[in-house]
Amino acid sequence: MITNFFVISPRGDTVIAKSYRSKSGVGAHERSHTEAFFRKVKFWDGVAPGTPGMDTTLGLGSGGNKLSADSLGGGSGEGSEAKESKKFGDAPPVFVMPDGYSYMHVKRNGLIFGCATEKNISPVVVIELLSKIAKVFKDYCGTLSEESIRKNFILLYELLDELLDYGYPQVTQTENLKAFVYNEPIVVSAIANTGKMINPKTASASAVHKPVISSVDADGKKTSLAVNQKNEIFVDILERLSVLFSSNGYVLNSTIDGCIQMKSYLAGNPQLRLALNEDLIVGKNSGSTSYSSGVTVDDINFNDCVNLSEWDHGRTLSFYPPDGEFIVLSYRMTGEFKTPFRIFPSIEEVEANKLEIAVHIRAEIPDNHFGANVAIEVPLPHSTTAATCSVVSTPGATGVNAEYVSQDKKLVWNLKKFPGCTEQTMRAKITLNGPCTSQIRREIGPINMSYEIPMYNVSSLQVRYLRIAENMPGYTPYRW
């Protein structure tokens, strides 16, 4: 199936590499090959070099004026030459390199999980396999970072031996691997959260950054988490919004891709019952009138472990949770909903070669919520020679700064905290190397905004309760 597997850090260092087969004594996992692969991913030019004389240009769509929530971060292509001003965005997950191998990869927390193959195999299967490997690494290390991987080399190579045999997947479930893994993970420090912005009735997000098996610290001693292991399960509703605005602030297109994600530390694998909104409607054309005022989603996909016998009449799920992190269900919603933020841009030509751009953003979420790690990018014309920024912030906003990135010809505006029911404005003065034309004005934008909103979901989907289906000895459930 696959020839090799590797994990590359954001700097391009090969953190983990394992070869399963090679041709003529040369493996695609060697340093020179992984370095060439990383450069291709980092500076994607839209062309996948393959057979000489064959056109292997991959068409990549460019997004519109998008507004996306819960974005895990993604860079724009760097290193574009002055001769070629066209940008192609991120590299596709599958492409061919000059060494003749097909490379496939996924990105998780800044790390690149990749593999190479010389066989004609299904890319979807390999992408799913790489995602499974990343999930297993996170379950056993607690956190998925370069530091945690480097400190758990022995454990992760042991996991790889059980996950893959001669490049073919064998056991990919976290709970099934426990019987074959004997090394204990070394816990690294949890990721710092974003200020004091957590609801006191809920557990900190760092509470789930612990392995599914007993762990030790850097000195080899048992950690407090291993000694005082609790029977607990964490539930989170995650939603990703994609909203397309027109230049005057009207919504043209909007979608929500959401999921209910859990991470289980329950011993004994008890049966759980999860209840959602009673007025939840699945499918816009379902023809139901009794739930007309409820939450409507286009479609829902359930995990294989879910029992749907009580779904139709009570919107209740029953399942035996697998160990580690898993998605109970995923859903999609389109149509009209109240967007958390609205963007109002304006452009004014003050002189023949000078423009003044104003970006006004209004937070339409309640004042007891906020946007965290907000990032706004405004692409500028390629003829821009200089730009200065100023920000008008309302009280409550923190970590506000705006700058002009000359290399990428764009304005970057960051806010660590954007309170609800407030407005923020950025003004920029742009100097061009020639007179402003209609073609140059069209090069401005689209504006892209990414953010996170803790403890808030736009779809109004709610978990009514999560409980153990039957009374089991040794379990004393309580809410954080």
mmCIF file of C-alpha atoms in Angstrom, residues 93-469:
data_model
loop_
_atom_site.group_PDB
_atom_site.id
_atom_site.type_symbol
_atom_site.label_atom_id
_atom_site.label_comp_id
_atom_site.label_asym_id
_atom_site.label_seq_id
_atom_site.Cartn_x
_atom_site.Cartn_y
_atom_site.Cartn_z
ATOM 1 C CA PRO A 93 -3.442 16.622 -0.309
ATOM 2 C CA VAL A 94 -2.254 14.422 -3.183
ATOM 3 C CA PHE A 95 0.338 15.134 -5.867
ATOM 4 C CA VAL A 96 3.238 13.495 -7.730
ATOM 5 C CA MET A 97 6.903 14.394 -7.205
ATOM 6 C CA PRO A 98 9.827 14.027 -9.660
ATOM 7 C CA ASP A 99 11.041 10.900 -7.825
ATOM 8 C CA GLY A 100 8.014 9.056 -9.257
ATOM 9 C CA TYR A 101 6.185 8.643 -5.948
ATOM 10 C CA SER A 102 2.688 9.877 -5.190
ATOM 11 C CA TYR A 103 2.733 11.926 -1.992
ATOM 12 C CA MET A 104 -0.306 12.286 0.257
ATOM 13 C CA HIS A 105 -0.569 14.342 3.428
ATOM 14 C CA VAL A 106 -2.839 15.906 6.051
ATOM 15 C CA LYS A 107 -2.087 18.810 8.391
ATOM 16 C CA ARG A 108 -2.786 18.577 12.103
ATOM 17 C CA ASN A 109 -1.800 21.298 14.599
ATOM 18 C CA GLY A 110 0.895 22.604 12.245
ATOM 19 C CA LEU A 111 2.417 19.134 11.742
ATOM 20 C CA ILE A 112 2.352 17.388 8.366
ATOM 21 C CA PHE A 113 1.467 13.686 8.450
ATOM 22 C CA GLY A 114 2.487 12.310 5.081
ATOM 23 C CA CYS A 115 3.361 9.195 3.145
ATOM 24 C CA ALA A 116 4.548 8.191 -0.295
ATOM 25 C CA THR A 117 3.596 5.312 -2.540
ATOM 26 C CA GLU A 118 4.516 3.986 -5.955
ATOM 27 C CA LYS A 119 1.335 1.911 -6.230
ATOM 28 C CA ASN A 120 -1.984 2.958 -7.739
ATOM 29 C CA ILE A 121 -4.067 3.109 -4.555
ATOM 30 C CA SER A 122 -7.142 5.037 -3.480
ATOM 31 C CA PRO A 123 -6.094 8.469 -2.150
ATOM 32 C CA VAL A 124 -9.214 8.665 0.032
ATOM 33 C CA VAL A 125 -8.201 5.492 1.870
ATOM 34 C CA VAL A 126 -4.710 6.843 2.533
ATOM 35 C CA ILE A 127 -6.000 10.253 3.693
ATOM 36 C CA GLU A 128 -8.340 8.474 6.128
ATOM 37 C CA LEU A 129 -5.422 6.315 7.321
ATOM 38 C CA LEU A 130 -3.240 9.374 7.967
ATOM 39 C CA SER A 131 -6.079 11.016 9.883
ATOM 40 C CA LYS A 132 -6.486 7.870 11.985
ATOM 41 C CA ILE A 133 -2.758 7.801 12.769
ATOM 42 C CA ALA A 134 -2.851 11.452 13.869
ATOM 43 C CA LYS A 135 -5.873 10.707 16.081
ATOM 44 C CA VAL A 136 -4.171 7.703 17.705
ATOM 45 C CA PHE A 137 -1.017 9.751 18.352
ATOM 46 C CA LYS A 138 -3.104 12.422 20.057
ATOM 47 C CA ASP A 139 -5.028 9.874 22.136
ATOM 48 C CA TYR A 140 -1.852 8.247 23.453
ATOM 49 C CA CYS A 141 0.255 11.422 23.882
ATOM 50 C CA GLY A 142 -2.521 13.650 25.205
ATOM 51 C CA THR A 143 -1.535 16.571 22.989
ATOM 52 C CA LEU A 144 -0.458 16.581 19.371
ATOM 53 C CA SER A 145 2.643 18.760 19.096
ATOM 54 C CA GLU A 146 6.250 18.490 17.999
ATOM 55 C CA GLU A 147 7.403 18.386 21.612
ATOM 56 C CA SER A 148 5.038 15.566 22.589
ATOM 57 C CA ILE A 149 6.101 13.528 19.563
ATOM 58 C CA ARG A 150 9.816 14.008 20.246
ATOM 59 C CA LYS A 151 9.388 12.976 23.894
ATOM 60 C CA ASN A 152 7.401 9.859 22.968
ATOM 61 C CA PHE A 153 9.503 8.412 20.153
ATOM 62 C CA ILE A 154 9.524 4.881 21.585
ATOM 63 C CA LEU A 155 5.781 4.822 22.209
ATOM 64 C CA LEU A 156 4.902 6.194 18.773
ATOM 65 C CA TYR A 157 7.174 3.800 16.896
ATOM 66 C CA GLU A 158 5.593 0.978 18.888
ATOM 67 C CA LEU A 159 2.178 2.254 17.811
ATOM 68 C CA LEU A 160 3.311 2.422 14.180
ATOM 69 C CA ASP A 161 4.419 -1.215 14.345
ATOM 70 C CA GLU A 162 0.889 -2.176 15.359
ATOM 71 C CA LEU A 163 -0.931 0.305 13.100
ATOM 72 C CA LEU A 164 0.857 -0.675 9.868
ATOM 73 C CA ASP A 165 2.373 -3.936 8.695
ATOM 74 C CA TYR A 166 4.468 -3.717 5.528
ATOM 75 C CA GLY A 167 2.596 -0.516 4.685
ATOM 76 C CA TYR A 168 -0.890 -1.994 5.121
ATOM 77 C CA PRO A 169 -3.221 -0.865 7.951
ATOM 78 C CA GLN A 170 -3.827 -3.472 10.651
ATOM 79 C CA VAL A 171 -5.294 -2.080 13.898
ATOM 80 C CA THR A 172 -6.371 1.574 13.911
ATOM 81 C CA GLN A 173 -8.762 1.746 16.901
ATOM 82 C CA THR A 174 -7.424 3.286 20.111
ATOM 83 C CA GLU A 175 -9.104 0.759 22.427
ATOM 84 C CA ASN A 176 -7.870 -2.237 20.387
ATOM 85 C CA LEU A 177 -4.270 -1.024 20.484
ATOM 86 C CA LYS A 178 -4.158 -0.983 24.285
ATOM 87 C CA ALA A 179 -3.579 -4.741 24.398
ATOM 88 C CA PHE A 180 -0.408 -4.454 22.300
ATOM 89 C CA VAL A 181 1.217 -1.270 23.641
ATOM 90 C CA TYR A 182 3.402 -1.466 26.757
ATOM 91 C CA ASN A 183 5.255 1.862 26.818
ATOM 92 C CA GLU A 184 3.858 4.738 28.856
ATOM 93 C CA PRO A 185 3.561 8.261 27.414
ATOM 94 C CA ILE A 186 5.563 11.189 28.762
ATOM 95 C CA VAL A 187 3.171 14.054 29.397
ATOM 96 C CA VAL A 188 4.160 17.501 28.142
ATOM 97 C CA SER A 189 2.807 20.767 29.509
ATOM 98 C CA ALA A 190 -0.695 21.625 28.380
ATOM 99 C CA ILE A 191 -1.298 24.351 25.835
ATOM 100 C CA ALA A 192 -2.030 27.689 27.472
ATOM 101 C CA ASN A 193 -5.619 28.784 26.977
ATOM 102 C CA THR A 194 -6.745 32.192 25.773
ATOM 103 C CA GLY A 195 -6.846 34.276 28.952
ATOM 104 C CA LYS A 196 -9.473 34.000 31.641
ATOM 105 C CA MET A 197 -12.315 33.362 29.255
ATOM 106 C CA ILE A 198 -13.725 29.992 30.347
ATOM 107 C CA ASN A 199 -17.170 29.519 31.839
ATOM 108 C CA PRO A 200 -16.676 28.493 35.508
ATOM 109 C CA LYS A 201 -19.306 25.769 35.106
ATOM 110 C CA THR A 202 -17.226 23.930 32.522
ATOM 111 C CA ALA A 203 -13.828 22.276 32.587
ATOM 112 C CA SER A 204 -10.829 23.971 31.035
ATOM 113 C CA ALA A 205 -9.983 22.860 27.514
ATOM 114 C CA SER A 206 -6.586 21.694 28.824
ATOM 115 C CA ALA A 207 -8.415 19.078 30.929
ATOM 116 C CA VAL A 208 -8.641 16.806 27.876
ATOM 117 C CA HIS A 209 -4.918 17.051 27.122
ATOM 118 C CA LYS A 210 -4.053 13.802 28.846
ATOM 119 C CA PRO A 211 -3.361 10.330 27.421
ATOM 120 C CA VAL A 212 -5.915 7.532 27.407
ATOM 121 C CA ILE A 213 -3.430 5.286 29.273
ATOM 122 C CA SER A 214 -1.384 5.827 32.422
ATOM 123 C CA SER A 215 1.449 8.302 31.934
ATOM 124 C CA VAL A 216 4.738 9.448 33.444
ATOM 125 C CA ASP A 217 6.503 12.784 33.571
ATOM 126 C CA ALA A 218 9.920 13.665 32.141
ATOM 127 C CA ASP A 219 11.610 12.117 35.242
ATOM 128 C CA GLY A 220 9.837 8.808 34.808
ATOM 129 C CA LYS A 221 7.486 9.240 37.771
ATOM 130 C CA LYS A 222 3.772 8.548 37.637
ATOM 131 C CA THR A 223 1.788 11.729 37.062
ATOM 132 C CA SER A 224 -1.138 12.815 39.200
ATOM 133 C CA LEU A 225 -3.402 12.167 36.223
ATOM 134 C CA ALA A 226 -2.296 8.528 36.165
ATOM 135 C CA VAL A 227 -2.677 8.064 39.931
ATOM 136 C CA ASN A 228 -6.036 9.841 40.194
ATOM 137 C CA GLN A 229 -7.587 8.692 36.935
ATOM 138 C CA LYS A 230 -11.301 9.603 36.852
ATOM 139 C CA ASN A 231 -14.148 8.091 34.918
ATOM 140 C CA GLU A 232 -15.080 11.100 32.843
ATOM 141 C CA ILE A 233 -16.120 12.052 29.331
ATOM 142 C CA PHE A 234 -15.857 15.451 27.634
ATOM 143 C CA VAL A 235 -18.415 16.757 25.139
ATOM 144 C CA ASP A 236 -17.946 19.638 22.735
ATOM 145 C CA ILE A 237 -20.071 21.102 19.943
ATOM 146 C CA LEU A 238 -17.816 22.484 17.212
ATOM 147 C CA GLU A 239 -19.089 24.530 14.293
ATOM 148 C CA ARG A 240 -17.303 25.956 11.285
ATOM 149 C CA LEU A 241 -19.021 28.818 9.483
ATOM 150 C CA SER A 242 -18.430 29.835 5.880
ATOM 151 C CA VAL A 243 -20.178 33.084 4.966
ATOM 152 C CA LEU A 244 -19.882 35.035 1.719
ATOM 153 C CA PHE A 245 -20.638 38.771 1.993
ATOM 154 C CA SER A 246 -21.194 41.251 -0.789
ATOM 155 C CA SER A 247 -19.304 44.564 -0.812
ATOM 156 C CA ASN A 248 -22.224 46.317 0.913
ATOM 157 C CA GLY A 249 -22.408 43.823 3.764
ATOM 158 C CA TYR A 250 -25.268 41.578 2.605
ATOM 159 C CA VAL A 251 -24.970 37.792 3.033
ATOM 160 C CA LEU A 252 -24.758 35.992 -0.330
ATOM 161 C CA ASN A 253 -24.114 32.451 0.854
ATOM 162 C CA SER A 254 -23.778 30.856 4.299
ATOM 163 C CA THR A 255 -23.196 27.320 5.562
ATOM 164 C CA ILE A 256 -22.489 25.673 8.908
ATOM 165 C CA ASP A 257 -20.479 22.450 9.174
ATOM 166 C CA GLY A 258 -20.693 21.187 12.744
ATOM 167 C CA CYS A 259 -20.042 18.117 14.837
ATOM 168 C CA ILE A 260 -20.480 16.793 18.369
ATOM 169 C CA GLN A 261 -17.078 15.600 19.515
ATOM 170 C CA MET A 262 -16.296 13.552 22.612
ATOM 171 C CA LYS A 263 -13.236 12.292 24.401
ATOM 172 C CA SER A 264 -13.808 9.340 26.687
ATOM 173 C CA TYR A 265 -11.858 8.274 29.768
ATOM 174 C CA LEU A 266 -14.574 5.895 30.992
ATOM 175 C CA ALA A 267 -13.533 2.478 32.266
ATOM 176 C CA GLY A 268 -15.656 -0.558 31.540
ATOM 177 C CA ASN A 269 -17.134 0.834 28.324
ATOM 178 C CA PRO A 270 -20.648 1.653 29.656
ATOM 179 C CA GLN A 271 -23.575 2.430 27.391
ATOM 180 C CA LEU A 272 -24.385 6.157 27.148
ATOM 181 C CA ARG A 273 -27.519 8.044 26.154
ATOM 182 C CA LEU A 274 -27.270 11.415 24.433
ATOM 183 C CA ALA A 275 -30.329 13.615 23.863
ATOM 184 C CA LEU A 276 -30.522 16.586 21.496
ATOM 185 C CA ASN A 277 -33.182 19.239 20.865
ATOM 186 C CA GLU A 278 -36.640 17.684 20.798
ATOM 187 C CA ASP A 279 -37.640 20.077 18.012
ATOM 188 C CA LEU A 280 -34.684 19.130 15.770
ATOM 189 C CA ILE A 281 -35.649 18.697 12.102
ATOM 190 C CA VAL A 282 -33.447 16.808 9.634
ATOM 191 C CA GLY A 283 -33.904 17.884 6.019
ATOM 192 C CA LYS A 284 -35.464 21.104 4.782
ATOM 193 C CA ASN A 285 -38.009 19.228 2.662
ATOM 194 C CA SER A 286 -39.051 16.805 5.381
ATOM 195 C CA GLY A 287 -42.606 18.158 5.263
ATOM 196 C CA SER A 288 -42.886 18.320 9.076
ATOM 197 C CA THR A 289 -45.031 21.071 10.528
ATOM 198 C CA SER A 290 -45.043 20.186 14.231
ATOM 199 C CA TYR A 291 -41.408 21.227 14.586
ATOM 200 C CA SER A 292 -41.633 24.329 12.407
ATOM 201 C CA SER A 293 -40.069 26.611 15.055
ATOM 202 C CA GLY A 294 -37.209 24.250 15.875
ATOM 203 C CA VAL A 295 -33.639 23.775 14.666
ATOM 204 C CA THR A 296 -33.417 22.598 11.053
ATOM 205 C CA VAL A 297 -30.314 20.934 9.611
ATOM 206 C CA ASP A 298 -29.816 19.758 6.046
ATOM 207 C CA ASP A 299 -28.310 16.384 6.900
ATOM 208 C CA ILE A 300 -26.681 14.434 9.757
ATOM 209 C CA ASN A 301 -24.056 11.681 9.649
ATOM 210 C CA PHE A 302 -23.712 9.383 12.677
ATOM 211 C CA ASN A 303 -20.775 7.401 14.005
ATOM 212 C CA ASP A 304 -20.902 3.642 13.407
ATOM 213 C CA CYS A 305 -21.209 3.010 17.155
ATOM 214 C CA VAL A 306 -24.511 4.943 17.455
ATOM 215 C CA ASN A 307 -27.837 3.133 17.944
ATOM 216 C CA LEU A 308 -30.688 5.065 16.293
ATOM 217 C CA SER A 309 -33.658 3.078 17.640
ATOM 218 C CA GLU A 310 -34.900 6.077 19.696
ATOM 219 C CA TRP A 311 -33.880 8.821 17.292
ATOM 220 C CA ASP A 312 -37.084 9.360 15.344
ATOM 221 C CA HIS A 313 -39.446 9.860 18.280
ATOM 222 C CA GLY A 314 -37.170 11.284 20.980
ATOM 223 C CA ARG A 315 -34.023 12.631 19.284
ATOM 224 C CA THR A 316 -32.028 10.342 21.617
ATOM 225 C CA LEU A 317 -28.899 8.361 20.760
ATOM 226 C CA SER A 318 -27.431 5.394 22.601
ATOM 227 C CA PHE A 319 -23.883 4.147 22.074
ATOM 228 C CA TYR A 320 -20.856 2.504 23.645
ATOM 229 C CA PRO A 321 -18.134 5.170 23.470
ATOM 230 C CA PRO A 322 -14.766 4.081 22.069
ATOM 231 C CA ASP A 323 -11.638 5.156 23.922
ATOM 232 C CA GLY A 324 -10.059 8.471 23.031
ATOM 233 C CA GLU A 325 -11.409 11.250 20.851
ATOM 234 C CA PHE A 326 -14.233 10.567 18.417
ATOM 235 C CA ILE A 327 -17.068 12.339 16.588
ATOM 236 C CA VAL A 328 -20.556 11.170 17.564
ATOM 237 C CA LEU A 329 -22.274 12.944 14.673
ATOM 238 C CA SER A 330 -21.633 15.632 12.087
ATOM 239 C CA TYR A 331 -24.211 17.920 10.520
ATOM 240 C CA ARG A 332 -24.577 20.601 7.873
ATOM 241 C CA MET A 333 -26.869 23.609 7.751
ATOM 242 C CA THR A 334 -27.425 26.097 4.938
ATOM 243 C CA GLY A 335 -29.693 29.069 4.560
ATOM 244 C CA GLU A 336 -30.352 32.084 6.688
ATOM 245 C CA PHE A 337 -28.929 32.416 10.193
ATOM 246 C CA LYS A 338 -27.588 35.290 12.210
ATOM 247 C CA THR A 339 -23.876 35.614 11.507
ATOM 248 C CA PRO A 340 -21.646 36.375 14.510
ATOM 249 C CA PHE A 341 -19.864 39.237 12.690
ATOM 250 C CA ARG A 342 -20.648 41.563 9.797
ATOM 251 C CA ILE A 343 -18.022 43.237 7.615
ATOM 252 C CA PHE A 344 -18.505 46.659 6.001
ATOM 253 C CA PRO A 345 -15.575 47.686 3.738
ATOM 254 C CA SER A 346 -15.158 50.965 1.870
ATOM 255 C CA ILE A 347 -12.576 52.302 -0.598
ATOM 256 C CA GLU A 348 -11.933 55.974 -1.326
ATOM 257 C CA GLU A 349 -9.538 57.410 -3.889
ATOM 258 C CA VAL A 350 -7.926 60.462 -2.246
ATOM 259 C CA GLU A 351 -5.333 61.088 -4.983
ATOM 260 C CA ALA A 352 -4.433 59.609 -8.332
ATOM 261 C CA ASN A 353 -2.043 57.084 -6.769
ATOM 262 C CA LYS A 354 -3.387 56.968 -3.198
ATOM 263 C CA LEU A 355 -6.290 55.031 -1.715
ATOM 264 C CA GLU A 356 -7.882 54.987 1.699
ATOM 265 C CA ILE A 357 -9.440 51.709 2.822
ATOM 266 C CA ALA A 358 -11.727 51.367 5.843
ATOM 267 C CA VAL A 359 -12.882 48.010 7.225
ATOM 268 C CA HIS A 360 -15.659 48.222 9.801
ATOM 269 C CA ILE A 361 -16.622 45.040 11.700
ATOM 270 C CA ARG A 362 -19.608 44.702 13.970
ATOM 271 C CA ALA A 363 -19.954 41.819 16.462
ATOM 272 C CA GLU A 364 -23.565 40.667 16.568
ATOM 273 C CA ILE A 365 -23.074 38.052 19.273
ATOM 274 C CA PRO A 366 -24.383 38.722 22.821
ATOM 275 C CA ASP A 367 -22.232 40.904 25.069
ATOM 276 C CA ASN A 368 -21.461 37.938 27.365
ATOM 277 C CA HIS A 369 -19.587 36.229 24.510
ATOM 278 C CA PHE A 370 -16.539 37.235 22.504
ATOM 279 C CA GLY A 371 -14.479 36.344 19.478
ATOM 280 C CA ALA A 372 -11.019 34.964 20.253
ATOM 281 C CA ASN A 373 -7.914 34.912 18.066
ATOM 282 C CA VAL A 374 -9.580 37.064 15.417
ATOM 283 C CA ALA A 375 -7.527 37.550 12.236
ATOM 284 C CA ILE A 376 -8.554 39.705 9.268
ATOM 285 C CA GLU A 377 -6.609 39.762 6.005
ATOM 286 C CA VAL A 378 -7.089 42.340 3.251
ATOM 287 C CA PRO A 379 -5.204 41.602 -0.008
ATOM 288 C CA LEU A 380 -3.879 44.718 -1.744
ATOM 289 C CA PRO A 381 -2.939 45.437 -5.385
ATOM 290 C CA HIS A 382 0.434 44.209 -6.609
ATOM 291 C CA SER A 383 1.346 47.804 -7.451
ATOM 292 C CA THR A 384 1.262 48.802 -3.760
ATOM 293 C CA THR A 385 4.497 50.478 -2.654
ATOM 294 C CA ALA A 386 3.607 51.499 0.906
ATOM 295 C CA ALA A 387 0.737 51.288 3.397
ATOM 296 C CA THR A 388 0.051 52.593 6.896
ATOM 297 C CA CYS A 389 -2.625 51.280 9.275
ATOM 298 C CA SER A 390 -4.552 52.717 12.196
ATOM 299 C CA VAL A 391 -7.137 50.997 14.397
ATOM 300 C CA VAL A 392 -10.121 52.456 16.225
ATOM 301 C CA SER A 393 -10.970 50.009 19.032
ATOM 302 C CA THR A 394 -13.794 50.032 21.549
ATOM 303 C CA PRO A 395 -13.175 49.222 25.243
ATOM 304 C CA GLY A 396 -12.856 45.527 25.990
ATOM 305 C CA ALA A 397 -10.834 44.562 22.928
ATOM 306 C CA THR A 398 -7.377 43.195 23.726
ATOM 307 C CA GLY A 399 -4.311 42.293 21.687
ATOM 308 C CA VAL A 400 -5.225 44.643 18.834
ATOM 309 C CA ASN A 401 -2.642 45.322 16.157
ATOM 310 C CA ALA A 402 -2.615 45.941 12.399
ATOM 311 C CA GLU A 403 0.289 45.885 9.966
ATOM 312 C CA TYR A 404 1.134 45.827 6.291
ATOM 313 C CA VAL A 405 2.970 42.707 5.084
ATOM 314 C CA SER A 406 4.913 43.946 2.068
ATOM 315 C CA GLN A 407 6.036 40.477 0.979
ATOM 316 C CA ASP A 408 2.461 39.203 0.555
ATOM 317 C CA LYS A 409 0.939 42.601 -0.345
ATOM 318 C CA LYS A 410 -1.789 42.429 2.283
ATOM 319 C CA LEU A 411 -3.015 44.038 5.492
ATOM 320 C CA VAL A 412 -3.164 41.839 8.586
ATOM 321 C CA TRP A 413 -5.383 42.874 11.490
ATOM 322 C CA ASN A 414 -5.352 40.761 14.666
ATOM 323 C CA LEU A 415 -7.478 40.926 17.815
ATOM 324 C CA LYS A 416 -6.922 38.527 20.679
ATOM 325 C CA LYS A 417 -10.379 39.304 22.087
ATOM 326 C CA PHE A 418 -13.341 40.871 20.239
ATOM 327 C CA PRO A 419 -16.222 41.466 22.719
ATOM 328 C CA GLY A 420 -19.799 40.935 21.617
ATOM 329 C CA CYS A 421 -22.058 43.902 20.749
ATOM 330 C CA THR A 422 -19.018 46.062 19.931
ATOM 331 C CA GLU A 423 -17.571 47.543 16.747
ATOM 332 C CA GLN A 424 -13.995 47.755 15.522
ATOM 333 C CA THR A 425 -12.587 49.773 12.620
ATOM 334 C CA MET A 426 -9.291 49.683 10.743
ATOM 335 C CA ARG A 427 -8.205 52.411 8.342
ATOM 336 C CA ALA A 428 -5.326 52.107 5.911
ATOM 337 C CA LYS A 429 -3.683 54.572 3.530
ATOM 338 C CA ILE A 430 -2.323 52.880 0.416
ATOM 339 C CA THR A 431 0.294 54.320 -1.968
ATOM 340 C CA LEU A 432 0.532 52.881 -5.491
ATOM 341 C CA ASN A 433 3.355 53.105 -8.018
ATOM 342 C CA GLY A 434 0.972 54.501 -10.612
ATOM 343 C CA PRO A 435 -2.532 55.890 -11.120
ATOM 344 C CA CYS A 436 -5.419 53.856 -9.732
ATOM 345 C CA THR A 437 -7.504 52.131 -12.405
ATOM 346 C CA SER A 438 -10.601 49.951 -12.233
ATOM 347 C CA GLN A 439 -8.406 46.885 -12.758
ATOM 348 C CA ILE A 440 -6.262 47.823 -9.756
ATOM 349 C CA ARG A 441 -9.347 48.378 -7.590
ATOM 350 C CA ARG A 442 -10.522 44.847 -8.426
ATOM 351 C CA GLU A 443 -7.278 43.464 -6.997
ATOM 352 C CA ILE A 444 -8.291 44.607 -3.514
ATOM 353 C CA GLY A 445 -9.830 41.743 -1.536
ATOM 354 C CA PRO A 446 -11.541 39.444 -0.931
ATOM 355 C CA ILE A 447 -11.397 40.138 2.808
ATOM 356 C CA ASN A 448 -10.932 36.991 4.881
ATOM 357 C CA MET A 449 -11.784 36.775 8.585
ATOM 358 C CA SER A 450 -11.138 33.835 10.892
ATOM 359 C CA TYR A 451 -12.008 33.550 14.571
ATOM 360 C CA GLU A 452 -13.138 31.310 17.426
ATOM 361 C CA ILE A 453 -16.117 31.859 19.752
ATOM 362 C CA PRO A 454 -15.951 29.752 22.948
ATOM 363 C CA MET A 455 -19.203 28.531 24.524
ATOM 364 C CA TYR A 456 -21.360 29.674 21.598
ATOM 365 C CA ASN A 457 -22.921 27.977 18.603
ATOM 366 C CA VAL A 458 -24.867 29.629 15.820
ATOM 367 C CA SER A 459 -27.131 26.710 14.894
ATOM 368 C CA SER A 460 -28.736 26.532 18.386
ATOM 369 C CA LEU A 461 -28.156 22.760 18.452
ATOM 370 C CA GLN A 462 -27.985 21.691 22.096
ATOM 371 C CA VAL A 463 -27.232 18.598 24.149
ATOM 372 C CA ARG A 464 -30.160 18.164 26.559
ATOM 373 C CA TYR A 465 -28.391 15.506 28.608
ATOM 374 C CA LEU A 466 -25.686 12.843 28.540
ATOM 375 C CA ARG A 467 -26.060 10.011 31.008
ATOM 376 C CA ILE A 468 -25.122 6.408 31.610
ATOM 377 C CA ALA A 469 -27.881 4.170 30.322
#
